[in-house]
Amino acid sequence: MKPTVQSVAVVALTLSGLVLLYQLLPLLVTCLVALALASTAETLVRGWTRRGLKRGVAVFVTYIAGVGVVALLAVAIVPTLSAELSQLARNAVPLYDMFLRDWRERGGLLALIASALPGKAVVAQALAFHWQDVFKSLLLFGESTASAVIVLVLAIYWSIHRAHLTAAVHGLWPARYRALVRRTLGQIEVALGFHVVVETVASLITLTMTFSVASAQGLPYPVLASVAVALLRLVPFLGAPLCILCGVVAGHGASATAAVVSPLAILAIERLSNALANNMLGHRKHNAFLVMILCVAAVRLGGWVGLLMAPALASVVEVLAALWRTPKHQLIEGETLAQRLEALESAVATEGGARARKLAPLLARLSGLINLQKD
């Protein structure tokens, strides 16, 4: 009787916990995004500390530089992008009608797609001006801004108090598992942060190259097309087709030559940026089925932000999968001298500055002991 009661209690508590997590879903998504941002910043912070900066200074420089880059991009892009969106809203219905007529005249698959799309009157009614939409847009902008500020504050707090917070997390586990937890969390942090950094750099390169090509070809909305391609390349599985579609739509409003060249040029840019990202990531290929499952779950939990983060989450899941495949006796065995040296080197890299110089002789002596032990 007792095992049955205990099993029922475990199931009831598990279901209650899942219901509670579902109710706290927005808060959990915010915390996960903040942790992803903090992991990304940690990748840069460690680079600064290796060059002799103290950790506090490195955190300050990293976040100030990040906010500065975002501010510069906003100043450079947002005014032009806003003007292009306003112009596109005024010309959306005529452009849509032009596309439909052109596709019907060409026949084949394009005519079939045009026949399935709604007519001009339906689109005009959908795009009609409503004050309620303005208020909803302002409310959404306010919520997005507040969420971004909260995420930034949480990420900064994690970066500043990282040593204390990680020590608290390690303290929740039994002593024999702490080395495993520390090693696993470190691998997850490195994998997640490095992936986000690489994809961000690749998207910025895509943005710059697409804007150059669009301006050279005289496309009507170069900034809007560049931002769209830089974001669409991040969509798993559908990135290349969506970029080609964006090139077709952008080039159709210009000359006949641009209608052919734009999709090909944008596809080449997308392929080049992906090749660069894969090269920087060490050609790490994620399991396609795993990424697909994560896409569905991430869209359900975090919307379009979750969809863009699915490949990064795949890196985390693969770290956990590798941990799962490792034999148990290799995971929970006590820390070796090499593992302690690795932890100490990580702590020194985190602190940086004068403390790193003081501990350098100790690290050298420990490395000598490890080499002697191997011999």
GROMACS .gro file of C-alpha atoms in nm:
model
  375
    1MET     CA    1   0.000   0.000   0.000
    2LYS     CA    2   0.276   0.240   0.090
    3PRO     CA    3   0.458   0.222  -0.248
    4THR     CA    4   0.125   0.289  -0.424
    5VAL     CA    5   0.061   0.596  -0.209
    6GLN     CA    6   0.416   0.715  -0.265
    7SER     CA    7   0.384   0.669  -0.644
    8VAL     CA    8   0.056   0.859  -0.650
    9ALA     CA    9   0.213   1.140  -0.446
   10VAL     CA   10   0.511   1.162  -0.684
   11VAL     CA   11   0.282   1.173  -0.989
   12ALA     CA   12   0.060   1.437  -0.826
   13LEU     CA   13   0.356   1.653  -0.731
   14THR     CA   14   0.504   1.619  -1.082
   15LEU     CA   15   0.178   1.722  -1.247
   16SER     CA   16   0.140   2.012  -1.005
   17GLY     CA   17   0.493   2.125  -1.085
   18LEU     CA   18   0.426   2.109  -1.459
   19VAL     CA   19   0.107   2.313  -1.419
   20LEU     CA   20   0.296   2.570  -1.212
   21LEU     CA   21   0.572   2.590  -1.474
   22TYR     CA   22   0.312   2.642  -1.745
   23GLN     CA   23   0.154   2.925  -1.547
   24LEU     CA   24   0.499   3.083  -1.502
   25LEU     CA   25   0.590   3.032  -1.868
   26PRO     CA   26   0.642   3.403  -1.957
   27LEU     CA   27   0.873   3.446  -1.658
   28LEU     CA   28   1.067   3.129  -1.749
   29VAL     CA   29   1.109   3.244  -2.110
   30THR     CA   30   1.240   3.580  -1.988
   31CYS     CA   31   1.488   3.410  -1.755
   32LEU     CA   32   1.606   3.172  -2.029
   33VAL     CA   33   1.664   3.459  -2.273
   34ALA     CA   34   1.853   3.645  -1.999
   35LEU     CA   35   2.071   3.339  -1.937
   36ALA     CA   36   2.139   3.311  -2.311
   37LEU     CA   37   2.243   3.677  -2.318
   38ALA     CA   38   2.462   3.630  -2.010
   39SER     CA   39   2.626   3.323  -2.169
   40THR     CA   40   2.695   3.525  -2.482
   41ALA     CA   41   2.846   3.805  -2.275
   42GLU     CA   42   3.052   3.553  -2.075
   43THR     CA   43   3.222   3.437  -2.396
   44LEU     CA   44   3.341   3.795  -2.453
   45VAL     CA   45   3.416   3.862  -2.086
   46ARG     CA   46   3.655   3.567  -2.072
   47GLY     CA   47   3.835   3.705  -2.375
   48TRP     CA   48   3.886   4.038  -2.199
   49THR     CA   49   4.001   3.877  -1.872
   50ARG     CA   50   4.263   3.672  -2.060
   51ARG     CA   51   4.407   4.004  -2.178
   52GLY     CA   52   4.456   4.123  -1.820
   53LEU     CA   53   4.133   4.310  -1.741
   54LYS     CA   54   3.959   4.256  -1.411
   55ARG     CA   55   3.627   4.079  -1.435
   56GLY     CA   56   3.423   4.381  -1.325
   57VAL     CA   57   3.587   4.600  -1.588
   58ALA     CA   58   3.545   4.327  -1.850
   59VAL     CA   59   3.171   4.293  -1.773
   60PHE     CA   60   3.129   4.671  -1.793
   61VAL     CA   61   3.316   4.696  -2.123
   62THR     CA   62   3.124   4.403  -2.276
   63TYR     CA   63   2.778   4.531  -2.193
   64ILE     CA   64   2.860   4.892  -2.278
   65ALA     CA   65   2.999   4.779  -2.613
   66GLY     CA   66   2.692   4.563  -2.677
   67VAL     CA   67   2.448   4.840  -2.591
   68GLY     CA   68   2.655   5.083  -2.800
   69VAL     CA   69   2.645   4.854  -3.106
   70VAL     CA   70   2.269   4.808  -3.070
   71ALA     CA   71   2.222   5.184  -3.031
   72LEU     CA   72   2.434   5.258  -3.339
   73LEU     CA   73   2.239   5.004  -3.543
   74ALA     CA   74   1.912   5.152  -3.421
   75VAL     CA   75   2.020   5.506  -3.512
   76ALA     CA   76   2.144   5.392  -3.853
   77ILE     CA   77   1.855   5.160  -3.941
   78VAL     CA   78   1.537   5.256  -3.755
   79PRO     CA   79   1.464   5.597  -3.919
   80THR     CA   80   1.513   5.462  -4.272
   81LEU     CA   81   1.332   5.141  -4.189
   82SER     CA   82   1.038   5.335  -4.045
   83ALA     CA   83   1.017   5.547  -4.359
   84GLU     CA   84   1.030   5.239  -4.582
   85LEU     CA   85   0.760   5.065  -4.379
   86SER     CA   86   0.536   5.373  -4.403
   87GLN     CA   87   0.590   5.390  -4.778
   88LEU     CA   88   0.528   5.017  -4.811
   89ALA     CA   89   0.203   5.048  -4.612
   90ARG     CA   90   0.081   5.316  -4.854
   91ASN     CA   91   0.181   5.114  -5.161
   92ALA     CA   92   0.103   4.768  -5.028
   93VAL     CA   93  -0.232   4.723  -5.202
   94PRO     CA   94  -0.116   4.843  -5.550
   95LEU     CA   95   0.200   4.628  -5.522
   96TYR     CA   96  -0.005   4.327  -5.415
   97ASP     CA   97  -0.245   4.375  -5.706
   98MET     CA   98   0.050   4.409  -5.947
   99PHE     CA   99   0.197   4.081  -5.820
  100LEU     CA  100  -0.135   3.900  -5.861
  101ARG     CA  101  -0.187   4.025  -6.218
  102ASP     CA  102   0.170   3.944  -6.316
  103TRP     CA  103   0.156   3.593  -6.173
  104ARG     CA  104  -0.178   3.521  -6.342
  105GLU     CA  105  -0.035   3.629  -6.676
  106ARG     CA  106   0.271   3.404  -6.640
  107GLY     CA  107   0.059   3.096  -6.579
  108GLY     CA  108   0.175   2.766  -6.431
  109LEU     CA  109   0.253   2.742  -6.060
  110LEU     CA  110   0.251   3.121  -6.012
  111ALA     CA  111  -0.102   3.144  -6.154
  112LEU     CA  112  -0.212   2.866  -5.919
  113ILE     CA  113  -0.063   3.052  -5.620
  114ALA     CA  114  -0.227   3.379  -5.731
  115SER     CA  115  -0.568   3.211  -5.756
  116ALA     CA  116  -0.533   3.081  -5.398
  117LEU     CA  117  -0.439   3.422  -5.252
  118PRO     CA  118  -0.707   3.666  -5.131
  119GLY     CA  119  -0.816   3.945  -5.361
  120LYS     CA  120  -0.723   4.314  -5.358
  121ALA     CA  121  -1.036   4.421  -5.166
  122VAL     CA  122  -0.968   4.173  -4.884
  123VAL     CA  123  -0.609   4.297  -4.842
  124ALA     CA  124  -0.721   4.662  -4.851
  125GLN     CA  125  -0.977   4.593  -4.578
  126ALA     CA  126  -0.719   4.411  -4.367
  127LEU     CA  127  -0.473   4.702  -4.397
  128ALA     CA  128  -0.735   4.968  -4.327
  129PHE     CA  129  -0.638   5.220  -4.058
  130HIS     CA  130  -0.785   5.161  -3.713
  131TRP     CA  131  -0.700   5.354  -3.399
  132GLN     CA  132  -0.727   5.030  -3.202
  133ASP     CA  133  -0.436   4.892  -3.402
  134VAL     CA  134  -0.226   5.196  -3.312
  135PHE     CA  135  -0.295   5.148  -2.943
  136LYS     CA  136  -0.221   4.777  -2.969
  137SER     CA  137   0.107   4.852  -3.146
  138LEU     CA  138   0.208   5.105  -2.881
  139LEU     CA  139   0.118   4.858  -2.607
  140LEU     CA  140   0.317   4.583  -2.776
  141PHE     CA  141   0.614   4.818  -2.818
  142GLY     CA  142   0.596   4.910  -2.449
  143GLU     CA  143   0.581   4.545  -2.341
  144SER     CA  144   0.871   4.454  -2.571
  145THR     CA  145   1.083   4.741  -2.439
  146ALA     CA  146   1.007   4.650  -2.077
  147SER     CA  147   1.091   4.283  -2.146
  148ALA     CA  148   1.419   4.383  -2.313
  149VAL     CA  149   1.515   4.599  -2.013
  150ILE     CA  150   1.430   4.318  -1.769
  151VAL     CA  151   1.634   4.068  -1.973
  152LEU     CA  152   1.931   4.306  -1.983
  153VAL     CA  153   1.916   4.372  -1.607
  154LEU     CA  154   1.896   3.999  -1.528
  155ALA     CA  155   2.186   3.923  -1.763
  156ILE     CA  156   2.403   4.195  -1.607
  157TYR     CA  157   2.318   4.072  -1.257
  158TRP     CA  158   2.413   3.716  -1.357
  159SER     CA  159   2.742   3.831  -1.511
  160ILE     CA  160   2.839   4.039  -1.206
  161HIS     CA  161   2.745   3.778  -0.945
  162ARG     CA  162   2.828   3.475  -1.156
  163ALA     CA  163   3.071   3.319  -0.906
  164HIS     CA  164   2.824   3.340  -0.615
  165LEU     CA  165   2.527   3.220  -0.822
  166THR     CA  166   2.712   2.923  -0.971
  167ALA     CA  167   2.845   2.831  -0.625
  168ALA     CA  168   2.486   2.837  -0.496
  169VAL     CA  169   2.372   2.613  -0.781
  170HIS     CA  170   2.660   2.370  -0.720
  171GLY     CA  171   2.575   2.363  -0.349
  172LEU     CA  172   2.229   2.224  -0.428
  173TRP     CA  173   2.387   1.898  -0.543
  174PRO     CA  174   2.559   1.627  -0.338
  175ALA     CA  175   2.937   1.658  -0.318
  176ARG     CA  176   3.004   1.363  -0.549
  177TYR     CA  177   2.800   1.528  -0.829
  178ARG     CA  178   2.935   1.882  -0.802
  179ALA     CA  179   3.228   1.829  -1.039
  180LEU     CA  180   2.987   1.686  -1.297
  181VAL     CA  181   2.742   1.976  -1.255
  182ARG     CA  182   3.018   2.234  -1.282
  183ARG     CA  183   3.162   2.070  -1.593
  184THR     CA  184   2.819   2.032  -1.759
  185LEU     CA  185   2.706   2.388  -1.689
  186GLY     CA  186   3.038   2.519  -1.819
  187GLN     CA  187   2.998   2.323  -2.143
  188ILE     CA  188   2.641   2.445  -2.186
  189GLU     CA  189   2.744   2.805  -2.125
  190VAL     CA  190   3.028   2.786  -2.377
  191ALA     CA  191   2.818   2.610  -2.643
  192LEU     CA  192   2.523   2.849  -2.608
  193GLY     CA  193   2.727   3.169  -2.584
  194PHE     CA  194   2.960   3.085  -2.873
  195HIS     CA  195   2.667   2.988  -3.098
  196VAL     CA  196   2.485   3.316  -3.032
  197VAL     CA  197   2.802   3.522  -3.091
  198VAL     CA  198   2.880   3.347  -3.420
  199GLU     CA  199   2.524   3.371  -3.555
  200THR     CA  200   2.501   3.738  -3.457
  201VAL     CA  201   2.824   3.819  -3.642
  202ALA     CA  202   2.706   3.623  -3.946
  203SER     CA  203   2.372   3.807  -3.948
  204LEU     CA  204   2.547   4.146  -3.926
  205ILE     CA  205   2.766   4.048  -4.223
  206THR     CA  206   2.454   3.937  -4.411
  207LEU     CA  207   2.283   4.266  -4.331
  208THR     CA  208   2.575   4.470  -4.463
  209MET     CA  209   2.624   4.267  -4.781
  210THR     CA  210   2.253   4.255  -4.863
  211PHE     CA  211   2.220   4.630  -4.818
  212SER     CA  212   2.516   4.686  -5.051
  213VAL     CA  213   2.367   4.460  -5.319
  214ALA     CA  214   2.017   4.607  -5.282
  215SER     CA  215   2.150   4.965  -5.305
  216ALA     CA  216   2.364   4.880  -5.608
  217GLN     CA  217   2.064   4.730  -5.788
  218GLY     CA  218   1.834   5.017  -5.696
  219LEU     CA  219   1.578   4.808  -5.507
  220PRO     CA  220   1.291   5.015  -5.365
  221TYR     CA  221   1.326   4.902  -4.998
  222PRO     CA  222   1.695   4.818  -4.940
  223VAL     CA  223   1.700   4.847  -4.558
  224LEU     CA  224   1.380   4.647  -4.513
  225ALA     CA  225   1.508   4.374  -4.747
  226SER     CA  226   1.844   4.364  -4.566
  227VAL     CA  227   1.688   4.332  -4.219
  228ALA     CA  228   1.447   4.065  -4.346
  229VAL     CA  229   1.726   3.855  -4.501
  230ALA     CA  230   1.948   3.890  -4.190
  231LEU     CA  231   1.665   3.754  -3.972
  232LEU     CA  232   1.527   3.496  -4.215
  233ARG     CA  233   1.865   3.324  -4.252
  234LEU     CA  234   1.834   3.223  -3.886
  235VAL     CA  235   1.511   3.026  -3.945
  236PRO     CA  236   1.596   2.653  -3.937
  237PHE     CA  237   1.531   2.455  -4.258
  238LEU     CA  238   1.339   2.740  -4.426
  239GLY     CA  239   1.610   3.008  -4.415
  240ALA     CA  240   1.729   2.971  -4.777
  241PRO     CA  241   1.380   2.947  -4.938
  242LEU     CA  242   1.256   3.247  -4.740
  243CYS     CA  243   1.562   3.451  -4.839
  244ILE     CA  244   1.503   3.361  -5.206
  245LEU     CA  245   1.137   3.464  -5.172
  246CYS     CA  246   1.246   3.792  -5.017
  247GLY     CA  247   1.482   3.849  -5.310
  248VAL     CA  248   1.203   3.773  -5.560
  249VAL     CA  249   0.964   4.018  -5.394
  250ALA     CA  250   1.231   4.289  -5.355
  251GLY     CA  251   1.358   4.254  -5.712
  252HIS     CA  252   1.012   4.242  -5.866
  253GLY     CA  253   0.954   4.607  -5.782
  254ALA     CA  254   1.269   4.714  -5.968
  255SER     CA  255   1.396   4.633  -6.318
  256ALA     CA  256   1.369   4.302  -6.503
  257THR     CA  257   1.740   4.242  -6.444
  258ALA     CA  258   1.702   4.298  -6.070
  259ALA     CA  259   1.414   4.049  -6.062
  260VAL     CA  260   1.656   3.778  -6.174
  261VAL     CA  261   1.978   3.893  -6.008
  262SER     CA  262   1.835   3.979  -5.662
  263PRO     CA  263   1.724   3.625  -5.561
  264LEU     CA  264   2.052   3.476  -5.683
  265ALA     CA  265   2.262   3.740  -5.505
  266ILE     CA  266   2.067   3.704  -5.180
  267LEU     CA  267   2.094   3.325  -5.197
  268ALA     CA  268   2.470   3.356  -5.248
  269ILE     CA  269   2.498   3.591  -4.948
  270GLU     CA  270   2.290   3.354  -4.732
  271ARG     CA  271   2.504   3.055  -4.832
  272LEU     CA  272   2.825   3.251  -4.770
  273SER     CA  273   2.718   3.367  -4.424
  274ASN     CA  274   2.609   3.014  -4.329
  275ALA     CA  275   2.939   2.873  -4.450
  276LEU     CA  276   3.123   3.134  -4.244
  277ALA     CA  277   2.915   3.052  -3.936
  278ASN     CA  278   2.970   2.677  -3.979
  279ASN     CA  279   3.343   2.733  -4.019
  280MET     CA  280   3.357   2.941  -3.700
  281LEU     CA  281   3.150   2.680  -3.516
  282GLY     CA  282   3.385   2.406  -3.631
  283HIS     CA  283   3.138   2.258  -3.881
  284ARG     CA  284   2.918   2.130  -3.602
  285LYS     CA  285   2.605   1.983  -3.758
  286HIS     CA  286   2.297   1.954  -3.539
  287ASN     CA  287   2.064   1.658  -3.568
  288ALA     CA  288   1.786   1.765  -3.808
  289PHE     CA  289   1.514   1.576  -3.621
  290LEU     CA  290   1.625   1.730  -3.291
  291VAL     CA  291   1.620   2.081  -3.437
  292MET     CA  292   1.273   2.020  -3.583
  293ILE     CA  293   1.133   1.912  -3.245
  294LEU     CA  294   1.298   2.210  -3.075
  295CYS     CA  295   1.151   2.444  -3.339
  296VAL     CA  296   0.798   2.324  -3.262
  297ALA     CA  297   0.853   2.349  -2.886
  298ALA     CA  298   1.033   2.684  -2.907
  299VAL     CA  299   0.760   2.842  -3.123
  300ARG     CA  300   0.501   2.725  -2.872
  301LEU     CA  301   0.696   2.864  -2.577
  302GLY     CA  302   0.872   3.174  -2.709
  303GLY     CA  303   0.714   3.262  -3.044
  304TRP     CA  304   0.943   3.381  -3.324
  305VAL     CA  305   1.225   3.447  -3.075
  306GLY     CA  306   1.210   3.083  -2.973
  307LEU     CA  307   1.219   2.976  -3.338
  308LEU     CA  308   1.539   3.173  -3.398
  309MET     CA  309   1.694   3.027  -3.081
  310ALA     CA  310   1.616   2.664  -3.172
  311PRO     CA  311   1.965   2.586  -3.318
  312ALA     CA  312   2.130   2.736  -3.009
  313LEU     CA  313   1.908   2.520  -2.788
  314ALA     CA  314   2.013   2.222  -2.999
  315SER     CA  315   2.372   2.285  -2.884
  316VAL     CA  316   2.256   2.265  -2.523
  317VAL     CA  317   2.055   1.946  -2.581
  318GLU     CA  318   2.352   1.781  -2.754
  319VAL     CA  319   2.573   1.857  -2.453
  320LEU     CA  320   2.314   1.690  -2.230
  321ALA     CA  321   2.281   1.399  -2.472
  322ALA     CA  322   2.658   1.342  -2.464
  323LEU     CA  323   2.636   1.347  -2.086
  324TRP     CA  324   2.355   1.089  -2.097
  325ARG     CA  325   2.561   0.855  -2.320
  326THR     CA  326   2.862   0.865  -2.087
  327PRO     CA  327   2.883   0.566  -1.846
  328LYS     CA  328   2.771   0.651  -1.497
  329HIS     CA  329   3.093   0.545  -1.326
  330GLN     CA  330   3.286   0.796  -1.540
  331LEU     CA  331   3.049   1.078  -1.450
  332ILE     CA  332   3.026   1.056  -1.074
  333GLU     CA  333   3.385   0.957  -0.994
  334GLY     CA  334   3.578   1.199  -0.777
  335GLU     CA  335   3.762   1.493  -0.921
  336THR     CA  336   4.104   1.414  -1.060
  337LEU     CA  337   4.396   1.649  -1.031
  338ALA     CA  338   4.346   1.751  -1.396
  339GLN     CA  339   3.980   1.839  -1.330
  340ARG     CA  340   4.078   2.051  -1.032
  341LEU     CA  341   4.337   2.228  -1.243
  342GLU     CA  342   4.071   2.292  -1.509
  343ALA     CA  343   3.836   2.439  -1.249
  344LEU     CA  344   4.112   2.655  -1.105
  345GLU     CA  345   4.213   2.782  -1.450
  346SER     CA  346   3.849   2.866  -1.521
  347ALA     CA  347   3.827   3.059  -1.194
  348VAL     CA  348   4.146   3.249  -1.272
  349ALA     CA  349   4.020   3.333  -1.622
  350THR     CA  350   3.698   3.457  -1.464
  351GLU     CA  351   3.875   3.680  -1.215
  352GLY     CA  352   4.160   3.801  -1.439
  353GLY     CA  353   4.389   4.092  -1.350
  354ALA     CA  354   4.633   4.080  -1.057
  355ARG     CA  355   4.488   3.761  -0.910
  356ALA     CA  356   4.566   3.574  -1.229
  357ARG     CA  357   4.929   3.686  -1.213
  358LYS     CA  358   4.956   3.575  -0.850
  359LEU     CA  359   4.812   3.231  -0.922
  360ALA     CA  360   5.016   3.172  -1.239
  361PRO     CA  361   5.309   2.999  -1.054
  362LEU     CA  362   5.062   2.770  -0.873
  363LEU     CA  363   4.899   2.673  -1.200
  364ALA     CA  364   5.239   2.599  -1.354
  365ARG     CA  365   5.334   2.381  -1.056
  366LEU     CA  366   5.004   2.188  -1.077
  367SER     CA  367   5.056   2.134  -1.451
  368GLY     CA  368   5.401   1.991  -1.377
  369LEU     CA  369   5.254   1.753  -1.117
  370ILE     CA  370   4.992   1.634  -1.367
  371ASN     CA  371   5.254   1.570  -1.635
  372LEU     CA  372   5.468   1.383  -1.380
  373GLN     CA  373   5.164   1.175  -1.280
  374LYS     CA  374   5.099   1.084  -1.645
  375ASP     CA  375   5.463   0.979  -1.696
   0.00000   0.00000   0.00000
